[in-house]
mmCIF file of C-alpha atoms and ligand atoms in Angstrom:
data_model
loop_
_atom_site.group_PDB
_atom_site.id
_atom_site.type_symbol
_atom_site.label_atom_id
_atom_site.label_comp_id
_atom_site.label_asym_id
_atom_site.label_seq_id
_atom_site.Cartn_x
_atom_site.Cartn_y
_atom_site.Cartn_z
ATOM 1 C CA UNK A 1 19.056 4.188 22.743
ATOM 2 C CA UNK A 2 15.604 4.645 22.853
ATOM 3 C CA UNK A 3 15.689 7.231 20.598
ATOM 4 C CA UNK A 4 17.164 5.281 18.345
ATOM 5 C CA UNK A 5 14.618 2.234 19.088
ATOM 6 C CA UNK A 6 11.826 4.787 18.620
ATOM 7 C CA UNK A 7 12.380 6.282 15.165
ATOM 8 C CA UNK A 8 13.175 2.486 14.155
ATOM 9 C CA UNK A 9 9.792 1.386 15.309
ATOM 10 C CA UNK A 10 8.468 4.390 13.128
ATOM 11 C CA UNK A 11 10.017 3.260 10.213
ATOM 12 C CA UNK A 12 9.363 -0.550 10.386
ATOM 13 C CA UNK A 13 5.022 0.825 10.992
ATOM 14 C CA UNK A 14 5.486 2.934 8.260
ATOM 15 C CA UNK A 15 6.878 0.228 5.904
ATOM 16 C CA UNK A 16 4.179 -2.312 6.891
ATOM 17 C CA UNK A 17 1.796 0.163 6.379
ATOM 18 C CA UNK A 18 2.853 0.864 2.724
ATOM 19 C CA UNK A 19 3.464 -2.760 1.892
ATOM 20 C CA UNK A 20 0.340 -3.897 3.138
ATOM 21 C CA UNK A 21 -1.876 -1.008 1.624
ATOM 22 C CA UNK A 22 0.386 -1.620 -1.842
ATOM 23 C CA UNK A 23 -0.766 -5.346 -1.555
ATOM 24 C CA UNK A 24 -4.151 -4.570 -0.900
ATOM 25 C CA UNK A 25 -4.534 -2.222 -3.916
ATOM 26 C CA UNK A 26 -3.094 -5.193 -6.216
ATOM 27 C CA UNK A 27 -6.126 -7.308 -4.792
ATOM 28 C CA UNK A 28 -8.395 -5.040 -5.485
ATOM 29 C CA UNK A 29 -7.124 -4.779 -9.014
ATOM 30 C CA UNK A 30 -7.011 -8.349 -9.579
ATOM 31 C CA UNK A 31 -10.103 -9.235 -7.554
ATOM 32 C CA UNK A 32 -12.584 -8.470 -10.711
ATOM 33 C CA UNK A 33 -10.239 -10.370 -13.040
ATOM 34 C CA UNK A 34 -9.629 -13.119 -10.327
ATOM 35 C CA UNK A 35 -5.688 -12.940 -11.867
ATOM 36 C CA UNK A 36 -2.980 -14.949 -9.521
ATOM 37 C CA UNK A 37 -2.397 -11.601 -7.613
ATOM 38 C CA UNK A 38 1.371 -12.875 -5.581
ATOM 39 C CA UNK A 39 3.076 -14.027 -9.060
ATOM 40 C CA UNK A 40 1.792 -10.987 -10.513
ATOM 41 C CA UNK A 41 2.010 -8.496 -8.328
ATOM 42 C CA UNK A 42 5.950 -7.331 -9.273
ATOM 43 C CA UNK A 43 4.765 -7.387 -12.539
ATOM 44 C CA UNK A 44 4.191 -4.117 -14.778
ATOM 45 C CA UNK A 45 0.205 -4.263 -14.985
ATOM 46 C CA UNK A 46 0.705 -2.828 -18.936
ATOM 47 C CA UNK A 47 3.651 -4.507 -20.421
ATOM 48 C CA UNK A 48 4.168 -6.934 -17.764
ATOM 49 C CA UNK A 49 7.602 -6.988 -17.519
ATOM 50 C CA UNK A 50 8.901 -8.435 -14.557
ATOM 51 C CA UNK A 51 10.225 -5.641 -11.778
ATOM 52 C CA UNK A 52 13.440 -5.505 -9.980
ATOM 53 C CA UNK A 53 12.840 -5.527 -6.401
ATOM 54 C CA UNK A 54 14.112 -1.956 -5.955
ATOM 55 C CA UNK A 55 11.396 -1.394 -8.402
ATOM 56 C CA UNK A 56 8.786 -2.521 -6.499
ATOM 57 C CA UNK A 57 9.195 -0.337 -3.168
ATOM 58 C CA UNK A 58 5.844 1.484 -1.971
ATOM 59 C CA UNK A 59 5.802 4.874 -2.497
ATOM 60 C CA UNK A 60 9.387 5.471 -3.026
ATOM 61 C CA UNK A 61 9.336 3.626 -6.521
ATOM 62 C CA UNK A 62 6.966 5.781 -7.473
ATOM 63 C CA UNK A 63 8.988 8.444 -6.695
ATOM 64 C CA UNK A 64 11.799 7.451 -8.360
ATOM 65 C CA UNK A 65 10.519 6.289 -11.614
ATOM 66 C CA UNK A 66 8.283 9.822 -11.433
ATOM 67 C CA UNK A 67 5.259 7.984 -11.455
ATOM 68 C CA UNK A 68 6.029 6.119 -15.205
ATOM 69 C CA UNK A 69 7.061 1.991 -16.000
ATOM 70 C CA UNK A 70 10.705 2.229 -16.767
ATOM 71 C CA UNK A 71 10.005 -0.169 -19.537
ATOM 72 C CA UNK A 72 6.812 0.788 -21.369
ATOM 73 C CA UNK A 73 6.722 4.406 -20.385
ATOM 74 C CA UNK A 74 3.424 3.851 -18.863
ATOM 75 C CA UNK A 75 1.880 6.263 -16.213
ATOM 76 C CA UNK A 76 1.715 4.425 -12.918
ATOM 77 C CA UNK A 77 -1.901 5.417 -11.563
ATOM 78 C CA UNK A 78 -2.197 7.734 -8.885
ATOM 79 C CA UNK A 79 -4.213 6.146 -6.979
ATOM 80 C CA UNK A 80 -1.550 3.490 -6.102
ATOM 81 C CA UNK A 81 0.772 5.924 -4.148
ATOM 82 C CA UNK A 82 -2.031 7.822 -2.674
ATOM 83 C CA UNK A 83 -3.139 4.631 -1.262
ATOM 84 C CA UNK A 84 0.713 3.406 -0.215
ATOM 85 C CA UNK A 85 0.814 6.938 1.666
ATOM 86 C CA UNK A 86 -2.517 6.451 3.344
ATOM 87 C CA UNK A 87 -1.485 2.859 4.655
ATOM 88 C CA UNK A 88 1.777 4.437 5.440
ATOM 89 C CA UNK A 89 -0.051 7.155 7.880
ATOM 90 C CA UNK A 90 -2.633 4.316 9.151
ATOM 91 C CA UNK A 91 -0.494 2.431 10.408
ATOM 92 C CA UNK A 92 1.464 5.226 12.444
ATOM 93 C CA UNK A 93 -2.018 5.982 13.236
ATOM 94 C CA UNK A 94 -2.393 2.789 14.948
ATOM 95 C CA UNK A 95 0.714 2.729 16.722
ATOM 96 C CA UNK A 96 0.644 5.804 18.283
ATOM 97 C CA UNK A 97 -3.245 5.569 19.262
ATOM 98 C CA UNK A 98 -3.147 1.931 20.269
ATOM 99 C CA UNK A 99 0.465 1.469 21.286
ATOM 100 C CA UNK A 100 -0.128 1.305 24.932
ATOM 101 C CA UNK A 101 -3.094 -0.860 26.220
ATOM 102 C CA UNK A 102 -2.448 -0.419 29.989
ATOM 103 C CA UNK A 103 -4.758 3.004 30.519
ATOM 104 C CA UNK A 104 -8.122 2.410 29.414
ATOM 105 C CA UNK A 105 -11.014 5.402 29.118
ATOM 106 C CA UNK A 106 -13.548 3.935 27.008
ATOM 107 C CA UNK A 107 -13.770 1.695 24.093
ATOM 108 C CA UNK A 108 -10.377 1.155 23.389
ATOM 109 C CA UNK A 109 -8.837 4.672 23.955
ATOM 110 C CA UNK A 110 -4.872 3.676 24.914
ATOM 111 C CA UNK A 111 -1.435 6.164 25.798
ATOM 112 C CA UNK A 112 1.899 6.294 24.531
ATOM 113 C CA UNK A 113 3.060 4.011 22.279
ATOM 114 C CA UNK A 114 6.623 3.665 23.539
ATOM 115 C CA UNK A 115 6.160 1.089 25.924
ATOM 116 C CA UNK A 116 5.084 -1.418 23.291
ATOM 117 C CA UNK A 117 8.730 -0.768 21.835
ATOM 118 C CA UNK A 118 10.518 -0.639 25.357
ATOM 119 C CA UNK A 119 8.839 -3.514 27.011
ATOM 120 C CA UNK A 120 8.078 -5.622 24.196
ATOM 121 C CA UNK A 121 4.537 -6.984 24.824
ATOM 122 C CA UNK A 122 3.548 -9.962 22.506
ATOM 123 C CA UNK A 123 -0.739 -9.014 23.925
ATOM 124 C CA UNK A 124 -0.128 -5.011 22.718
ATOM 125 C CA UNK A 125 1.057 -6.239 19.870
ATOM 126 C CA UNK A 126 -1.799 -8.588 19.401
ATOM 127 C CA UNK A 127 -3.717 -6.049 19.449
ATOM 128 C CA UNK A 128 -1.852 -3.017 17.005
ATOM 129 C CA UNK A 129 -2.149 -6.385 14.462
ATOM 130 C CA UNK A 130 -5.769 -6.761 14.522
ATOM 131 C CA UNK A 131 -6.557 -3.141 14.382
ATOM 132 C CA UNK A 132 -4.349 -2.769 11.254
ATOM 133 C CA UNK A 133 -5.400 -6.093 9.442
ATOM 134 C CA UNK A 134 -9.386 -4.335 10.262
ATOM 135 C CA UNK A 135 -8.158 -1.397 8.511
ATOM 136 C CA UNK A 136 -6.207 -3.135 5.477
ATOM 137 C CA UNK A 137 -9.393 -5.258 4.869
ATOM 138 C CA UNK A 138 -11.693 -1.604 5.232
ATOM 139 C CA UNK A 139 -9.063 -0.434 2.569
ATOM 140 C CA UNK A 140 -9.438 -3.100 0.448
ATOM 141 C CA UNK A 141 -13.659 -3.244 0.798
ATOM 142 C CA UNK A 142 -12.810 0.563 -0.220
ATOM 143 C CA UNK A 143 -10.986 -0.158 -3.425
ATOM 144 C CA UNK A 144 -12.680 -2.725 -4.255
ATOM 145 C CA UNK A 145 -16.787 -1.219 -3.781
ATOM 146 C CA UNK A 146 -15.309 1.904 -5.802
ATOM 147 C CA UNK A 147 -14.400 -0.346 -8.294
ATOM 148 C CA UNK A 148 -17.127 -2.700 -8.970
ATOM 149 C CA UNK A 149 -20.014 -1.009 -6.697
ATOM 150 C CA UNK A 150 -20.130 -4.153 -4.720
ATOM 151 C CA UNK A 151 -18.484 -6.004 -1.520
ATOM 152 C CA UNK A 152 -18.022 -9.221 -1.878
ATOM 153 C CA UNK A 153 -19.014 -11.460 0.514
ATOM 154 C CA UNK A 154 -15.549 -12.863 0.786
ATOM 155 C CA UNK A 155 -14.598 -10.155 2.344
ATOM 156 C CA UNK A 156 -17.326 -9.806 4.903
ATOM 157 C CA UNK A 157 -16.679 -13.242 5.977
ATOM 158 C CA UNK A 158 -12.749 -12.659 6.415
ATOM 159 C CA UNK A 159 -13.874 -9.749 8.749
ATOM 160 C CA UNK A 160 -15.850 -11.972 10.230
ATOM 161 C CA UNK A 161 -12.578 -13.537 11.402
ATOM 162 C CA UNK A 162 -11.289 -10.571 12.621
ATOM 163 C CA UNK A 163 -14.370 -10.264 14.713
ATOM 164 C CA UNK A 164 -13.916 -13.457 16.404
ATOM 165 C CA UNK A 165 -10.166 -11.920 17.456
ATOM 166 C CA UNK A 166 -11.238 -8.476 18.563
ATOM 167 C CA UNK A 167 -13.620 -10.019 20.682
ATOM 168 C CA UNK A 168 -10.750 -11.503 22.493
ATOM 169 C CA UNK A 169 -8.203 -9.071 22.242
ATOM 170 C CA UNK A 170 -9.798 -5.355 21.810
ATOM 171 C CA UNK A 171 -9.270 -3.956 25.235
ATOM 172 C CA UNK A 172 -12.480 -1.492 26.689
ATOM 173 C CA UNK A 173 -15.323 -2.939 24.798
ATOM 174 C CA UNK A 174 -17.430 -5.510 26.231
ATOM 175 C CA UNK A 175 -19.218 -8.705 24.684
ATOM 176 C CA UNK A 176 -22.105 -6.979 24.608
ATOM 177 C CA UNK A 177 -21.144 -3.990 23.351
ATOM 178 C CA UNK A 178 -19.451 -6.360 20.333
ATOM 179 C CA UNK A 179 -23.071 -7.929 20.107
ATOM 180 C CA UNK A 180 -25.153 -4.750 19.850
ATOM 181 C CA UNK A 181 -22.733 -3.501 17.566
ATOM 182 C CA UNK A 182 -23.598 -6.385 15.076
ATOM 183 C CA UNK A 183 -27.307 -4.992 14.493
ATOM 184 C CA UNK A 184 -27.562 -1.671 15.787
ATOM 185 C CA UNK A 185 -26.784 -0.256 12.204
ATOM 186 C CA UNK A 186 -27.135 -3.338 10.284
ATOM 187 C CA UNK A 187 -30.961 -3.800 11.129
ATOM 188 C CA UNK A 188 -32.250 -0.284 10.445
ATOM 189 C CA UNK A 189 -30.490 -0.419 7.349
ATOM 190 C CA UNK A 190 -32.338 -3.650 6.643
ATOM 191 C CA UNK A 191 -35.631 -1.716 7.474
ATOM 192 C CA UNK A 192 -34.779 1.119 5.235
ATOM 193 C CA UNK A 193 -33.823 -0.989 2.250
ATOM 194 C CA UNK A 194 -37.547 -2.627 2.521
ATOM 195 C CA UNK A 195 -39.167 1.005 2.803
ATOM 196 C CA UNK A 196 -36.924 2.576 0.111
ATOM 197 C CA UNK A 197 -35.532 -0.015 -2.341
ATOM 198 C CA UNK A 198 -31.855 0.953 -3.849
ATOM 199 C CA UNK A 199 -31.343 3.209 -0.394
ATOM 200 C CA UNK A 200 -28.433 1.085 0.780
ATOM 201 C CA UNK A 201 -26.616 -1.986 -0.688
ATOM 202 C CA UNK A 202 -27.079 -5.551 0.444
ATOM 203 C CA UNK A 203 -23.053 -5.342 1.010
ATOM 204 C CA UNK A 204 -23.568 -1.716 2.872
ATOM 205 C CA UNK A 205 -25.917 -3.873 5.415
ATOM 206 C CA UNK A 206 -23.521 -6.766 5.679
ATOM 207 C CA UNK A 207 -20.128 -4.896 6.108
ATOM 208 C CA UNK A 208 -21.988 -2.461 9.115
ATOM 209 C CA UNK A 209 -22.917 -5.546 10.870
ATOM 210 C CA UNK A 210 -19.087 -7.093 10.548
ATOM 211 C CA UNK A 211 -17.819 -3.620 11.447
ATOM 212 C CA UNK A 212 -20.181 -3.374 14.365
ATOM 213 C CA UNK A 213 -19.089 -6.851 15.812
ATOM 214 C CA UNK A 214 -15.638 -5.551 15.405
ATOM 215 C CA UNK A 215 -15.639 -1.973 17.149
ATOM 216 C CA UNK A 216 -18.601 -2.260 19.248
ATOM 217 C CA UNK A 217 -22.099 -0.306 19.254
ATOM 218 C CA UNK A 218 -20.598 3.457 20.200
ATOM 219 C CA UNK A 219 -17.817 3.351 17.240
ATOM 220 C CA UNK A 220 -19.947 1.957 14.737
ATOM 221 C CA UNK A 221 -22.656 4.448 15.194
ATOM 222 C CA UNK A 222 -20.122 7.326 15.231
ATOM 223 C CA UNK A 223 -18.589 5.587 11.668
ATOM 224 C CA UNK A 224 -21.877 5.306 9.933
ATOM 225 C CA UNK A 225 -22.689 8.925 10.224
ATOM 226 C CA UNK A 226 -19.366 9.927 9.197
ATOM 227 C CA UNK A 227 -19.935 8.162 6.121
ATOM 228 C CA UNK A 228 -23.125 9.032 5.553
ATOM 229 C CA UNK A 229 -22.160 12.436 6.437
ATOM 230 C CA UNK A 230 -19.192 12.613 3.794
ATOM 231 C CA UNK A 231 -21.641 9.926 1.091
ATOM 232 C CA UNK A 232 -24.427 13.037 1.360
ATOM 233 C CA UNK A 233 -21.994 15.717 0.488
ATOM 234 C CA UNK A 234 -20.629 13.803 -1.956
ATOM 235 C CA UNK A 235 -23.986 13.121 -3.873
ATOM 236 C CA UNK A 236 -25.240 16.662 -3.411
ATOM 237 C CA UNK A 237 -21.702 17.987 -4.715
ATOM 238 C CA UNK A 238 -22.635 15.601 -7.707
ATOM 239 C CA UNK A 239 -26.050 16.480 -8.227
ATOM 240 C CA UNK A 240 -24.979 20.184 -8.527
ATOM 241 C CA UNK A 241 -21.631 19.384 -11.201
ATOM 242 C CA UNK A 242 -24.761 17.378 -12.909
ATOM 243 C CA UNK A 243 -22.180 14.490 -13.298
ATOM 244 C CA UNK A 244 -25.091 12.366 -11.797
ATOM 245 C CA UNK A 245 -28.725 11.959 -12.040
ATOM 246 C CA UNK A 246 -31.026 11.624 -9.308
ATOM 247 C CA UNK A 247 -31.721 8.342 -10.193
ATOM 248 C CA UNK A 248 -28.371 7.308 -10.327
ATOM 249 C CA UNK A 249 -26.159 5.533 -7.718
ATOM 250 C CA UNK A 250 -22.467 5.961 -6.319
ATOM 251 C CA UNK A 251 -21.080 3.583 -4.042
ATOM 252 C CA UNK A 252 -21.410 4.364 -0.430
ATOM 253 C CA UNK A 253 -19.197 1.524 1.051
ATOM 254 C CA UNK A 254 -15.765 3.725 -0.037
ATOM 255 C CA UNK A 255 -17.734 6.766 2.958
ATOM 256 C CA UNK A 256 -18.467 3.560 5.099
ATOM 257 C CA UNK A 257 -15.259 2.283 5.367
ATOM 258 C CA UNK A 258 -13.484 6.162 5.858
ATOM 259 C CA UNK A 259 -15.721 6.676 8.770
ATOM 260 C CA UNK A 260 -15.860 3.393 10.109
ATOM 261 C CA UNK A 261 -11.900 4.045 10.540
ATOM 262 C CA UNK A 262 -11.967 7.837 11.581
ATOM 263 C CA UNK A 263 -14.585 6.370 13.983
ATOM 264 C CA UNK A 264 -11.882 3.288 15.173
ATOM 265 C CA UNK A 265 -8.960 5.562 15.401
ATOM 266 C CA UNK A 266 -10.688 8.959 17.332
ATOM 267 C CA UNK A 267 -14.161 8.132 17.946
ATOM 268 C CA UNK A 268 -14.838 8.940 21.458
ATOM 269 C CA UNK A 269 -12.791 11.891 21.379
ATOM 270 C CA UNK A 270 -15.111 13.483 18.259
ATOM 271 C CA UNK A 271 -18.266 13.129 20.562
ATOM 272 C CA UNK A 272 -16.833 14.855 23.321
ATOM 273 C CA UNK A 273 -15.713 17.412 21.125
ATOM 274 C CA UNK A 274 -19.010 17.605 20.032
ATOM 275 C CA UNK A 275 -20.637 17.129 23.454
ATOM 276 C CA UNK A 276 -18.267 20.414 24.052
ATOM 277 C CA UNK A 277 -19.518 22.527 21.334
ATOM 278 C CA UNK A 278 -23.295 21.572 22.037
ATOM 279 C CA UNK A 279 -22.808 22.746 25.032
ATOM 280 C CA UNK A 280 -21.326 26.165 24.702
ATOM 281 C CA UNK A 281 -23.633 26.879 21.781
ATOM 282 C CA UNK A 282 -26.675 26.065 24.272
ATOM 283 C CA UNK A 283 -24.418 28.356 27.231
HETATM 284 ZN ZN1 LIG B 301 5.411 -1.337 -18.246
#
């Protein structure tokens, strides 16, 4: 029986994860064009025929109509079921890592998820919820910043939102580890935009300080050298191609958001890792 319960809870993450990545990535399509994005989103987005439901399943669809609009023949974009599969794997992600709030060992670090399934716990759940809504609103700053090169405040205020619930609900980080977290990337960013005009992104600035309120001062340090870890590479890797010039920009929110949520989901456990290697390289 609690097998059975167990791969059902599996299924039902991974189908809110695709749904809610798959709705996200119609937002961020629409968001430029500022289209009605529910009426439209079972639409085809080239001949706009209206889908059957069956049609409209995350990931699988694609599968099935091998990635092409039954109607017009049109290639679905990639990019749509690469994103349903990543929202698919997020949210297993956050079950499995925040499933069971009960043992603590630093900012939110939790143990096996079945007890949220067992002994259904409306608090855990709480909890998985604002975690994932974090992560569909990271995926949709993503999208949309890759898009556009620019986060709109909209969406910095919505996280804003989420902010005021993590501070209730995120077990393992303090108030004033939420509070430091607010400006402890924001405000040198700040600093470095005056010194070095173009370095970061007004939006860049805005989303670190919404992420830091979020996750607290330890995570959102970790995240923002991820991402500028992964942004660096990235540049240099299109420096050398010459796809880019020096003077040109990319946008860095898309390396933000990645390592703001490899920083949510195993933060803690990378610097110990790295605490580990440090010290066997220095014996
Ligand atoms: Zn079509």
């Amino acid at each position: 029986m609690i097998v059975f319960l167990y791969i059902l809870a599996i299924l039902l993450t991974w189908m809110i994860g695709t749904v809610s990545f798959s709705f996200v990535n119609v937002i961020a399509y629409r968001y430029p064009k500022e289209k009605k994005i529910l009426k439209e989103h079972f639409t085809c987005d080239s001949c706009e025929t209206q889908l059957k439901p069956y049609e409209t399943i995350p990931v699988l669809s694609y599968i099935f109509l091998r990635g092409k609009c039954r109607y017009c023949g049109e290639k679905i974009p990639k990019r749509d079921f690469i994103n349903e599969i990543i929202g698919g794997l997020t949210a297993l992600l956050v079950f499995f890592r925040f499933g069971d709030a009960d043992e603590i060992t630093g900012p939110f670090v939790m143990s096996s998820p079945l007890d949220i399934v067992v002994h259904f716990d409306i608090w855990k759940l709480l909890i998985l919820l604002t975690i994932f809504v974090f992560f569909c609103i990271l995926d949709l700053v993503f999208l949309v910043d890759f898009d556009t090169m620019e986060i709109p405040n909209r969406f910095v205020i919505v996280l804003l939102y989420v902010a005021v619930v993590a501070l209730l609900v995120l077990p393992g980080i303090n108030i004033i580890d939420h509070l430091i977290g607010a400006v402890c990337i924001s405000v040198p960013m700040l600093l470095i935009m005056f010194a070095i005009p173009g370095a970061f992104g007004g939006g860049d600035m805005k989303l670190s300080a919404a992420v830091g309120l979020i996750i607290g001062w330890q995570l959102v340090i970790i995240g923002f050298f991820i991402g500028l870890l992964a942004g660096g590479i990235y540049g240099i890797v299109l420096l050398i191609s010459k796809k880019k010039d020096r003077k040109d920009h990319f946008a860095f929110g898309p390396f933000l958001c990645t390592g703001y949520m490899i920083a949510t989901i195993c933060g803690m456990e990378l610097i110990d890792a790295y605490m580990k290697l440090a010290a066997i390289i220095h014996g």
